Short mmCIF file of C-alpha atoms in Angstrom, two decimals:
data_model
loop_
_atom_site.label_atom_id
_atom_site.label_comp_id
_atom_site.label_asym_id
_atom_site.label_seq_id
_atom_site.Cartn_x
_atom_site.Cartn_y
_atom_site.Cartn_z
CA MET A 1 17.04 -90.78 42.74
CA VAL A 2 17.54 -91.80 39.23
CA TYR A 3 18.69 -95.23 39.68
CA SER A 4 15.59 -95.96 41.96
CA PHE A 5 13.33 -94.57 39.34
CA VAL A 6 14.79 -96.41 36.61
CA GLY A 7 14.52 -99.59 38.77
CA PHE A 8 11.09 -99.22 39.29
CA LEU A 9 10.29 -98.50 35.67
CA LEU A 10 12.05 -101.69 34.70
CA LEU A 11 10.17 -103.58 37.15
CA PHE A 12 6.69 -102.27 35.49
CA VAL A 13 8.15 -102.93 32.00
CA LEU A 14 9.13 -106.72 33.47
CA VAL A 15 5.69 -107.45 34.62
CA GLY A 16 4.36 -106.30 31.45
CA VAL A 17 6.51 -108.28 29.18
CA PHE A 18 5.92 -111.55 31.39
CA SER A 19 2.16 -111.30 30.80
CA ALA A 20 2.60 -111.99 27.20
CA LEU A 21 3.58 -115.74 28.15
CA PHE A 22 -0.05 -116.16 28.99
CA SER A 23 -1.29 -114.62 26.06
CA ARG A 24 -3.85 -116.50 23.63
CA ASN A 25 -3.32 -114.33 20.61
CA THR A 26 -6.98 -113.39 20.12
CA LYS A 27 -8.79 -110.06 19.75
CA ALA A 28 -10.61 -111.15 23.17
CA ASP A 29 -7.69 -111.87 24.97
CA TYR A 30 -5.91 -108.78 23.77
CA TYR A 31 -9.12 -106.33 24.65
CA LEU A 32 -10.56 -108.49 27.63
CA ALA A 33 -8.20 -111.05 29.01
CA SER A 34 -10.58 -113.49 27.94
CA SER A 35 -12.81 -112.42 30.78
CA GLY A 36 -10.71 -114.24 33.08
CA VAL A 37 -8.94 -111.90 35.81
CA PRO A 38 -9.54 -112.35 39.47
CA PRO A 39 -11.26 -109.98 41.64
CA TRP A 40 -8.23 -108.42 43.21
CA LEU A 41 -6.71 -107.74 40.10
CA VAL A 42 -9.58 -106.31 38.55
CA GLY A 43 -9.96 -103.96 41.78
CA LEU A 44 -6.65 -102.57 41.95
CA SER A 45 -6.13 -102.16 38.01
CA ALA A 46 -9.58 -100.22 37.74
CA VAL A 47 -8.45 -98.03 40.65
CA ALA A 48 -4.92 -97.22 39.64
CA THR A 49 -6.38 -96.55 36.43
CA ASN A 50 -8.79 -94.05 37.69
CA ASN A 51 -6.51 -92.46 39.87
CA SER A 52 -3.57 -91.68 37.82
CA GLY A 53 -1.55 -88.57 37.49
CA TYR A 54 -4.73 -86.70 37.91
CA MET A 55 -4.52 -87.47 41.79
CA PHE A 56 -0.58 -87.24 41.92
CA ILE A 57 -0.81 -83.69 39.94
CA GLY A 58 -4.26 -82.46 39.30
CA VAL A 59 -5.90 -82.89 42.61
CA ILE A 60 -3.07 -82.07 44.92
CA GLY A 61 -2.80 -79.09 43.08
CA TYR A 62 -6.33 -77.94 43.53
CA THR A 63 -6.11 -79.08 46.91
CA TYR A 64 -2.82 -76.85 47.25
CA MET A 65 -5.03 -73.61 46.18
CA THR A 66 -8.44 -74.55 47.78
CA GLY A 67 -7.62 -75.80 51.25
CA PHE A 68 -10.07 -77.65 53.44
CA ALA A 69 -12.93 -77.43 51.18
CA SER A 70 -11.18 -79.61 48.90
CA VAL A 71 -12.51 -82.55 50.85
CA TRP A 72 -15.92 -81.82 49.75
CA LEU A 73 -14.81 -82.94 46.13
CA MET A 74 -13.36 -86.29 47.61
CA VAL A 75 -16.47 -86.78 49.57
CA GLY A 76 -18.79 -86.06 46.39
CA TRP A 77 -16.59 -88.01 43.99
CA ILE A 78 -16.37 -91.40 46.00
CA ALA A 79 -20.06 -91.20 47.00
CA GLY A 80 -20.67 -90.83 43.47
CA ASP A 81 -18.68 -93.49 42.07
CA PHE A 82 -19.85 -95.86 44.96
CA ILE A 83 -23.65 -95.13 44.12
CA ALA A 84 -22.87 -95.93 40.33
CA SER A 85 -21.08 -99.04 41.32
CA LEU A 86 -24.24 -100.85 43.07
CA TYR A 87 -26.29 -100.44 39.98
CA VAL A 88 -24.03 -100.98 37.10
CA HIS A 89 -20.63 -102.88 37.03
CA LYS A 90 -22.03 -106.40 37.64
CA ARG A 91 -24.58 -105.80 34.98
CA ILE A 92 -22.08 -104.74 32.32
CA ARG A 93 -20.10 -107.83 33.05
CA THR A 94 -23.18 -109.99 32.33
CA ALA A 95 -24.07 -108.05 29.33
CA THR A 96 -20.35 -108.63 28.24
CA ASP A 97 -21.01 -112.16 28.30
CA SER A 98 -24.50 -112.42 26.59
CA SER A 99 -23.49 -109.60 23.56
CA GLY A 100 -19.99 -111.74 22.69
CA GLU A 101 -18.45 -108.29 22.55
CA VAL A 102 -14.65 -107.10 23.14
CA SER A 103 -15.16 -103.24 23.40
CA TYR A 104 -17.39 -100.87 25.78
CA ALA A 105 -19.08 -99.35 22.91
CA GLY A 106 -19.79 -102.82 21.41
CA VAL A 107 -21.63 -103.89 24.78
CA LEU A 108 -23.74 -100.75 25.10
CA SER A 109 -24.67 -101.04 21.32
CA ASN A 110 -25.56 -104.58 21.51
CA TRP A 111 -26.91 -105.18 24.89
CA TYR A 112 -30.00 -106.87 23.77
CA GLY A 113 -28.31 -108.15 20.32
CA GLN A 114 -29.80 -105.63 18.54
CA ASN A 115 -26.85 -104.90 16.46
CA HIS A 116 -26.85 -101.50 16.55
CA SER A 117 -23.81 -100.67 14.13
CA ALA A 118 -24.52 -97.12 13.67
CA LEU A 119 -24.70 -96.38 17.55
CA GLN A 120 -21.62 -98.56 18.11
CA ARG A 121 -19.46 -96.52 15.40
CA ILE A 122 -20.60 -93.19 16.82
CA ILE A 123 -19.61 -94.17 20.52
CA GLY A 124 -16.38 -95.47 18.91
CA ILE A 125 -15.73 -91.93 17.60
CA ILE A 126 -16.51 -89.87 20.51
CA SER A 127 -14.27 -92.21 22.82
CA LEU A 128 -11.60 -91.90 20.37
CA LEU A 129 -11.62 -88.14 20.61
CA PHE A 130 -12.33 -87.95 24.27
CA LEU A 131 -9.88 -90.44 25.15
CA LEU A 132 -6.99 -89.34 23.26
CA THR A 133 -7.11 -86.02 25.10
CA TYR A 134 -7.20 -88.04 28.43
CA ALA A 135 -4.24 -89.71 27.26
CA SER A 136 -2.39 -86.67 26.57
CA ALA A 137 -3.10 -85.41 29.83
CA GLN A 138 -1.42 -88.18 31.54
CA MET A 139 1.73 -87.85 29.37
CA VAL A 140 1.78 -84.34 30.64
CA ALA A 141 1.64 -85.14 34.33
CA GLY A 142 4.46 -87.50 33.86
CA SER A 143 6.61 -84.88 31.77
CA LYS A 144 5.70 -82.28 34.70
CA ALA A 145 7.07 -85.07 37.39
CA LEU A 146 10.10 -85.50 35.55
CA HIS A 147 10.84 -82.05 34.74
CA VAL A 148 10.76 -80.85 38.76
CA LEU A 149 12.62 -83.96 40.14
CA LEU A 150 15.16 -84.55 37.57
CA ASP A 151 15.37 -81.45 35.74
CA TRP A 152 14.55 -82.94 32.12
CA PRO A 153 13.14 -81.21 29.58
CA LEU A 154 9.16 -80.90 29.68
CA TRP A 155 8.87 -83.19 26.42
CA SER A 156 11.06 -85.97 27.88
CA GLY A 157 8.61 -87.33 30.25
CA ALA A 158 5.81 -87.58 27.51
CA VAL A 159 8.32 -89.70 25.20
CA VAL A 160 9.53 -91.89 27.86
CA GLY A 161 5.83 -92.83 28.74
CA ALA A 162 4.69 -93.14 25.39
CA LEU A 163 7.57 -95.49 24.67
CA LEU A 164 6.69 -97.67 28.11
CA VAL A 165 3.46 -97.73 27.20
CA CYS A 166 3.95 -99.04 23.64
CA LEU A 167 5.92 -101.73 25.43
CA TYR A 168 2.94 -102.71 27.65
CA CYS A 169 0.32 -102.85 24.99
CA LEU A 170 2.67 -104.95 22.35
CA ALA A 171 3.42 -107.17 25.41
CA GLY A 172 0.26 -108.48 26.17
CA GLY A 173 -2.57 -105.96 25.50
CA ILE A 174 -4.88 -105.52 28.47
CA ARG A 175 -3.72 -108.18 30.63
CA ALA A 176 -0.21 -106.57 30.69
CA SER A 177 -1.95 -103.07 31.36
CA ILE A 178 -3.77 -104.83 34.52
CA TRP A 179 -0.77 -106.59 35.79
CA THR A 180 1.24 -103.54 35.56
CA ASP A 181 -1.29 -101.72 37.17
CA ALA A 182 -1.58 -103.97 40.14
CA ALA A 183 2.29 -103.54 40.60
CA GLN A 184 1.70 -99.58 40.09
CA SER A 185 -0.68 -99.29 42.71
CA ILE A 186 1.14 -100.69 45.36
CA VAL A 187 4.01 -98.36 44.58
CA MET A 188 1.50 -95.46 44.42
CA ILE A 189 0.22 -95.89 47.79
CA VAL A 190 3.67 -96.44 49.04
CA ALA A 191 4.97 -93.05 47.78
CA MET A 192 1.85 -91.37 48.73
CA GLY A 193 2.13 -92.54 52.29
CA THR A 194 5.80 -91.83 52.76
CA LEU A 195 5.61 -88.17 51.72
CA LEU A 196 2.44 -87.85 54.02
CA ALA A 197 4.21 -89.33 57.01
CA VAL A 198 7.53 -87.53 56.37
CA ALA A 199 5.82 -84.13 55.96
CA LEU A 200 3.63 -84.23 59.42
CA THR A 201 6.88 -85.77 61.33
CA SER A 202 8.89 -82.57 59.80
CA LEU A 203 5.67 -79.86 60.80
CA GLY A 204 5.95 -81.79 64.33
CA GLY A 205 2.80 -83.80 64.04
CA VAL A 206 -0.88 -83.12 63.24
CA SER A 207 -1.49 -80.50 65.79
CA SER A 208 1.58 -78.27 64.59
CA ALA A 209 0.52 -78.74 60.95
CA MET A 210 -2.86 -77.60 61.72
CA GLY A 211 -1.70 -74.43 63.34
CA GLN A 212 0.46 -73.42 60.38
CA MET A 213 -2.54 -74.04 58.01
CA GLN A 214 -4.21 -71.98 59.84
CA ALA A 215 -2.01 -68.94 59.44
CA VAL A 216 -2.62 -69.15 55.54
CA GLU A 217 -5.72 -66.72 55.25
CA GLY A 218 -9.16 -68.60 54.45
CA PHE A 219 -7.12 -71.99 53.67
CA THR A 220 -8.83 -73.60 56.79
CA ASN A 221 -12.52 -72.83 55.68
CA TRP A 222 -14.92 -75.54 54.95
CA PHE A 223 -16.82 -73.63 52.08
CA PRO A 224 -15.07 -73.30 49.06
CA GLN A 225 -14.36 -69.59 48.26
CA ASP A 226 -15.74 -69.85 44.65
CA LEU A 227 -19.12 -71.31 45.41
CA ALA A 228 -21.89 -70.39 42.82
CA PHE A 229 -24.47 -70.04 45.65
CA SER A 230 -23.67 -69.05 48.97
CA GLY A 231 -24.46 -70.78 52.37
CA TRP A 232 -25.39 -74.66 52.81
CA GLY A 233 -27.28 -74.66 49.82
CA GLY A 234 -24.22 -73.69 47.92
CA LEU A 235 -22.13 -76.42 49.33
CA VAL A 236 -24.84 -79.14 49.01
CA ILE A 237 -25.06 -78.21 45.23
CA PHE A 238 -21.15 -78.41 45.26
CA VAL A 239 -21.00 -81.87 46.51
CA ILE A 240 -23.82 -83.04 44.47
CA SER A 241 -22.15 -81.94 41.33
CA TRP A 242 -19.02 -83.68 42.22
CA GLY A 243 -21.19 -86.73 43.17
CA ILE A 244 -22.01 -86.60 39.63
CA ALA A 245 -18.38 -86.45 38.73
CA GLY A 246 -18.14 -89.62 40.49
CA LEU A 247 -20.78 -91.34 38.94
CA SER A 248 -19.40 -90.70 35.82
CA VAL A 249 -17.29 -93.32 36.02
CA ILE A 250 -19.72 -95.41 34.20
CA GLY A 251 -18.94 -93.35 31.03
CA GLN A 252 -15.10 -94.08 31.23
CA PRO A 253 -14.58 -96.79 28.89
CA HIS A 254 -11.04 -97.62 29.89
CA ILE A 255 -12.12 -98.00 33.34
CA MET A 256 -15.60 -100.01 32.95
CA VAL A 257 -13.54 -102.35 30.57
CA ARG A 258 -11.73 -103.71 33.95
CA PHE A 259 -14.81 -104.84 35.36
CA MET A 260 -15.60 -106.48 32.08
CA THR A 261 -12.57 -108.60 32.18
CA LEU A 262 -13.70 -110.25 35.81
CA SER A 263 -13.61 -113.98 35.60
CA ASP A 264 -16.85 -114.44 37.21
CA PRO A 265 -19.98 -111.76 37.75
CA GLY A 266 -20.81 -113.25 41.20
CA LYS A 267 -17.39 -112.02 42.25
CA MET A 268 -18.20 -108.30 41.46
CA ARG A 269 -18.59 -107.55 45.30
CA THR A 270 -15.00 -108.81 46.17
CA ALA A 271 -13.52 -106.37 43.00
CA ARG A 272 -15.64 -103.83 44.54
CA GLY A 273 -14.16 -104.31 48.00
CA TRP A 274 -10.72 -104.00 46.58
CA TYR A 275 -11.15 -101.07 44.50
CA TYR A 276 -13.17 -98.78 47.49
CA LEU A 277 -10.21 -99.70 50.08
CA TRP A 278 -7.62 -98.51 47.96
CA PHE A 279 -9.48 -95.87 46.37
CA VAL A 280 -10.94 -94.03 50.03
CA LEU A 281 -7.08 -94.74 51.58
CA PHE A 282 -4.88 -93.32 48.72
CA TYR A 283 -7.35 -90.24 47.75
CA SER A 284 -7.48 -89.09 51.53
CA MET A 285 -3.60 -89.41 51.84
CA ALA A 286 -3.25 -87.39 48.43
CA THR A 287 -5.76 -84.64 50.23
CA GLY A 288 -3.20 -84.60 53.03
CA VAL A 289 -0.32 -84.23 51.10
CA GLY A 290 -1.89 -81.27 49.16
CA LEU A 291 -3.00 -79.28 52.34
CA LEU A 292 0.52 -79.87 53.55
CA SER A 293 2.14 -78.78 50.32
CA ARG A 294 0.70 -75.26 51.19
CA VAL A 295 2.90 -75.04 54.44
CA PHE A 296 5.74 -75.88 52.49
CA ILE A 297 5.39 -73.85 49.47
CA ALA A 298 4.02 -70.81 50.44
CA ASP A 299 4.42 -68.38 47.60
CA SER A 300 1.18 -69.53 45.77
CA GLY A 301 1.05 -66.68 43.63
CA SER A 302 3.80 -67.45 40.78
CA PHE A 303 3.74 -71.10 41.76
CA ASP A 304 2.40 -73.64 39.56
CA ALA A 305 0.15 -75.61 42.13
CA GLU A 306 0.55 -78.77 39.92
CA LEU A 307 4.14 -79.44 41.08
CA ALA A 308 3.36 -79.19 44.75
CA LEU A 309 3.94 -82.66 44.86
CA PRO A 310 7.38 -83.25 43.55
CA THR A 311 8.43 -80.01 44.78
CA MET A 312 7.58 -81.06 48.23
CA ALA A 313 9.50 -84.49 47.93
CA ILE A 314 12.87 -82.70 46.79
CA GLU A 315 12.56 -80.58 49.89
CA LEU A 316 11.75 -83.49 52.55
CA LEU A 317 13.03 -86.75 50.91
CA PRO A 318 16.32 -88.37 50.32
CA PRO A 319 17.23 -89.11 46.64
CA ILE A 320 16.17 -93.02 46.78
CA VAL A 321 12.93 -91.90 48.16
CA VAL A 322 12.31 -89.23 45.76
CA GLY A 323 12.93 -91.91 42.97
CA LEU A 324 10.11 -93.81 44.50
CA ILE A 325 7.71 -90.89 44.54
CA LEU A 326 8.57 -90.10 40.81
CA ALA A 327 8.31 -93.73 40.14
CA GLY A 328 4.68 -93.62 41.84
CA ILE A 329 3.88 -90.65 39.83
CA PHE A 330 5.00 -92.13 36.59
CA ALA A 331 3.29 -95.38 37.37
CA ALA A 332 0.15 -93.63 37.88
CA THR A 333 0.06 -92.01 34.61
CA MET A 334 1.06 -95.15 32.79
CA SER A 335 -1.45 -97.03 34.65
CA THR A 336 -4.02 -94.71 33.05
CA ALA A 337 -2.39 -93.94 29.81
CA ASP A 338 -2.01 -97.53 28.35
CA SER A 339 -5.71 -98.24 29.21
CA LEU A 340 -6.96 -95.08 27.47
CA LEU A 341 -4.98 -96.23 24.60
CA LEU A 342 -5.90 -99.58 24.46
CA SER A 343 -9.48 -98.53 24.63
CA CYS A 344 -8.66 -96.32 21.73
CA SER A 345 -7.53 -99.13 19.66
CA ALA A 346 -10.43 -101.05 20.47
CA ALA A 347 -12.67 -97.70 19.51
CA ILE A 348 -10.79 -97.96 15.73
CA THR A 349 -10.62 -101.79 14.90
CA HIS A 350 -13.72 -103.29 16.42
CA ASP A 351 -16.30 -99.89 16.55
CA ILE A 352 -15.52 -97.72 13.82
CA LEU A 353 -13.88 -99.55 10.63
CA PRO A 354 -16.68 -101.11 8.86
CA ARG A 355 -14.93 -104.64 8.75
CA LYS A 356 -13.97 -105.85 12.28
CA ILE A 357 -10.17 -106.89 12.76
CA GLU A 358 -9.19 -109.88 14.22
CA LYS A 359 -5.42 -110.37 13.40
CA THR A 360 -3.83 -109.33 16.79
CA TRP A 361 -0.64 -107.80 15.00
CA PHE A 362 -2.80 -105.20 13.54
CA LEU A 363 -4.27 -104.39 16.75
CA LYS A 364 -0.92 -103.78 18.27
CA LEU A 365 0.17 -101.68 15.25
CA ILE A 366 -3.19 -99.57 15.81
CA THR A 367 -2.07 -99.27 19.38
CA VAL A 368 1.25 -97.78 18.66
CA VAL A 369 -0.30 -95.34 16.03
CA ILE A 370 -2.75 -94.26 18.43
CA THR A 371 0.05 -93.83 21.00
CA GLY A 372 2.01 -91.39 18.56
CA GLY A 373 -1.14 -89.37 18.37
CA ALA A 374 -1.47 -88.98 22.18
CA LEU A 375 2.34 -88.01 22.29
CA LEU A 376 1.69 -85.37 19.84
CA LEU A 377 -1.34 -83.94 21.63
CA ALA A 378 0.86 -83.86 24.77
CA LEU A 379 3.70 -81.94 23.26
CA ALA A 380 1.37 -79.13 21.90
CA ASN A 381 -0.51 -79.09 25.51
CA ASN A 382 -0.76 -75.57 27.16
CA GLN A 383 -3.66 -76.48 29.55
CA SER A 384 -3.69 -78.09 33.41
CA VAL A 385 -3.91 -81.56 33.64
CA PHE A 386 -6.68 -81.04 36.13
CA ASN A 387 -8.71 -79.30 33.40
CA MET A 388 -8.07 -81.75 30.61
CA VAL A 389 -8.99 -84.75 32.59
CA ILE A 390 -11.99 -83.33 34.02
CA PHE A 391 -12.93 -82.08 30.41
CA ALA A 392 -12.70 -85.45 29.04
CA TRP A 393 -14.32 -87.32 32.17
CA SER A 394 -17.41 -85.29 31.67
CA GLY A 395 -17.67 -85.31 28.21
CA LEU A 396 -17.43 -89.28 28.20
CA ALA A 397 -19.87 -89.28 31.24
CA SER A 398 -22.27 -87.18 29.37
CA ALA A 399 -22.37 -89.11 26.31
CA PHE A 400 -22.60 -92.54 27.58
CA GLY A 401 -23.40 -92.54 31.06
CA PRO A 402 -27.57 -91.98 30.44
CA LEU A 403 -27.34 -94.74 27.96
CA LEU A 404 -25.87 -97.18 30.33
CA LEU A 405 -28.16 -96.33 33.31
CA VAL A 406 -31.11 -96.93 30.79
CA LEU A 407 -29.97 -100.39 29.89
CA CYS A 408 -28.85 -101.48 33.39
CA PHE A 409 -32.67 -100.33 34.43
CA GLY A 410 -34.27 -102.51 31.84
CA GLY A 411 -34.75 -99.95 29.33
CA ARG A 412 -34.77 -100.67 25.35
CA PRO A 413 -33.89 -97.44 23.67
CA SER A 414 -34.22 -97.58 19.78
CA GLN A 415 -30.79 -97.08 18.01
CA ALA A 416 -32.35 -93.49 16.99
CA THR A 417 -33.13 -92.52 20.63
CA SER A 418 -29.80 -93.66 21.73
CA ILE A 419 -28.08 -91.63 19.06
CA ALA A 420 -29.78 -88.46 20.19
CA ALA A 421 -29.12 -88.94 23.88
CA VAL A 422 -25.55 -89.75 23.18
CA THR A 423 -25.36 -86.62 20.92
CA VAL A 424 -27.32 -84.23 23.18
CA GLY A 425 -25.53 -84.98 26.41
CA PHE A 426 -21.81 -84.63 25.08
CA THR A 427 -22.90 -81.30 23.32
CA THR A 428 -24.15 -80.13 26.38
CA ALA A 429 -21.48 -80.83 28.50
CA ILE A 430 -19.27 -79.13 25.82
CA ALA A 431 -21.32 -76.18 25.17
CA TRP A 432 -21.76 -75.82 29.19
CA ARG A 433 -17.63 -75.78 29.61
CA LEU A 434 -17.19 -73.47 26.54
CA LEU A 435 -19.66 -70.85 27.90
CA ASP A 436 -17.54 -71.00 31.40
CA LEU A 437 -20.63 -72.37 32.94
CA HIS A 438 -18.57 -75.14 34.93
CA SER A 439 -17.67 -72.51 37.53
CA LEU A 440 -21.33 -72.97 38.65
CA ILE A 441 -22.15 -76.18 38.32
CA TYR A 442 -19.97 -79.25 36.84
CA GLU A 443 -21.00 -79.66 33.61
CA GLY A 444 -21.64 -83.30 33.87
CA LEU A 445 -24.48 -82.84 35.49
CA PRO A 446 -26.38 -81.03 33.07
CA GLY A 447 -24.93 -83.40 30.30
CA ILE A 448 -26.17 -86.52 32.03
CA ALA A 449 -29.34 -84.97 32.90
CA SER A 450 -29.83 -83.57 29.25
CA GLY A 451 -29.13 -87.35 27.94
CA LEU A 452 -31.83 -88.99 30.40
CA ILE A 453 -34.57 -86.22 29.33
CA VAL A 454 -33.92 -87.44 25.83
CA PHE A 455 -34.43 -90.83 26.77
CA TYR A 456 -37.73 -89.68 28.89
CA LEU A 457 -39.05 -87.55 25.91
CA ALA A 458 -38.75 -90.66 23.46
CA ASN A 459 -41.59 -92.63 25.60
CA PHE A 460 -44.23 -90.11 24.10
CA LEU A 461 -43.11 -90.54 20.51
CA PRO A 462 -44.34 -93.39 18.29
CA GLN A 463 -42.01 -96.39 18.74
CA PRO A 464 -40.56 -98.48 15.39
CA SER A 465 -41.80 -101.64 14.55
CA PRO A 466 -39.85 -104.49 16.03
CA LEU A 467 -39.27 -105.36 12.06
CA ARG A 468 -37.55 -102.12 11.71
CA GLU A 469 -35.44 -101.82 14.83
CA VAL A 470 -33.84 -105.19 14.06
CA ASN A 471 -33.02 -104.05 10.81
CA SER A 472 -31.70 -100.49 12.07
#
């Protein structure tokens, strides 16, 4: 098991290091791969980054506890993600060229060439805070997997992950990240498919598995047990709120930057095809594994649900295949962690610091320092991966989603209005969660809505003169 796991990790490292041969040693190449990535690589990289350890650890844990009703989360999430892609992805890729920027914050702040430096700095700071939390969640997910499968201390997985992420980022920046994402996406889907097939076979097929799941009280109910509102109305609100979670992908710098690297905006449909083919297949298999895990691990009272997948893998699979599963989990965490940390590095060197840094050795140094910060957060963590990811995901979406939507639909908000919307959006999302209202409605819904309301109300206020706006 250990040998197969290490073997796959070495393969990923070699892929990332090899990408350094194609480096142009510029900031644009380090953060955007010189916008020359083919569609299939963009699609596979974006979806591997999106799914991450959250899918292997968080979603399967949620499905283990919730049962059939967790399918509605999948339906809402993918539908929302798809709707957002129809209006946003190609436009942000086009704006990347026209603005000449290399970061997500830079493109949003200079969409029409306004030079909104204050807005760019604020977006960079918010990105840094939430993406660090997100990255630490990925390291925690990897640590949990190694702890269960190899009996390593919980801290060890985070340390190994941080070291590998540093290697990727030092080797070739986002190009190394994208190349390893593609390799990791293949391992991820093979690992999940293998476990699903073996689990179904061991239970005697689909019919037998269904019968055993029906024996678990409430597990096969299609209505979530904790709906804030009863009946079909409550279910519709539940699906819509998670649809907003899927739409929130547009507020995730580490994912959207993948689409910004596409070689040609006209090839966006092909990139999206690769993305959704993999997304639907992998999420469906992950949900299936989560449902079956409840049959194999019946003691839900004292069991950490987020350890369901690695625990089931140990029970069902030979050591060499368990190594493949572990590599799949670890690959998922790394594919997202390195993307997150590169986005953090871009936020510091391109968005926050008053003088933009061009020397690649300094960019790499900042990336290493940021990785160390994420590692410290992971070691101090005492929350679930699911909650950490949702918190970061909703915060980023509430801050940036409304602004990006307005820009994509032709709006030209002033810098002051944009800053107000960004601030109100993420503040609303945080307050919603702190008040424990997310059990009623996913906090991204009121967060994004409040940001859009700010833009709407700004239409009734006196607008700054063109000269003042250019100088702002």
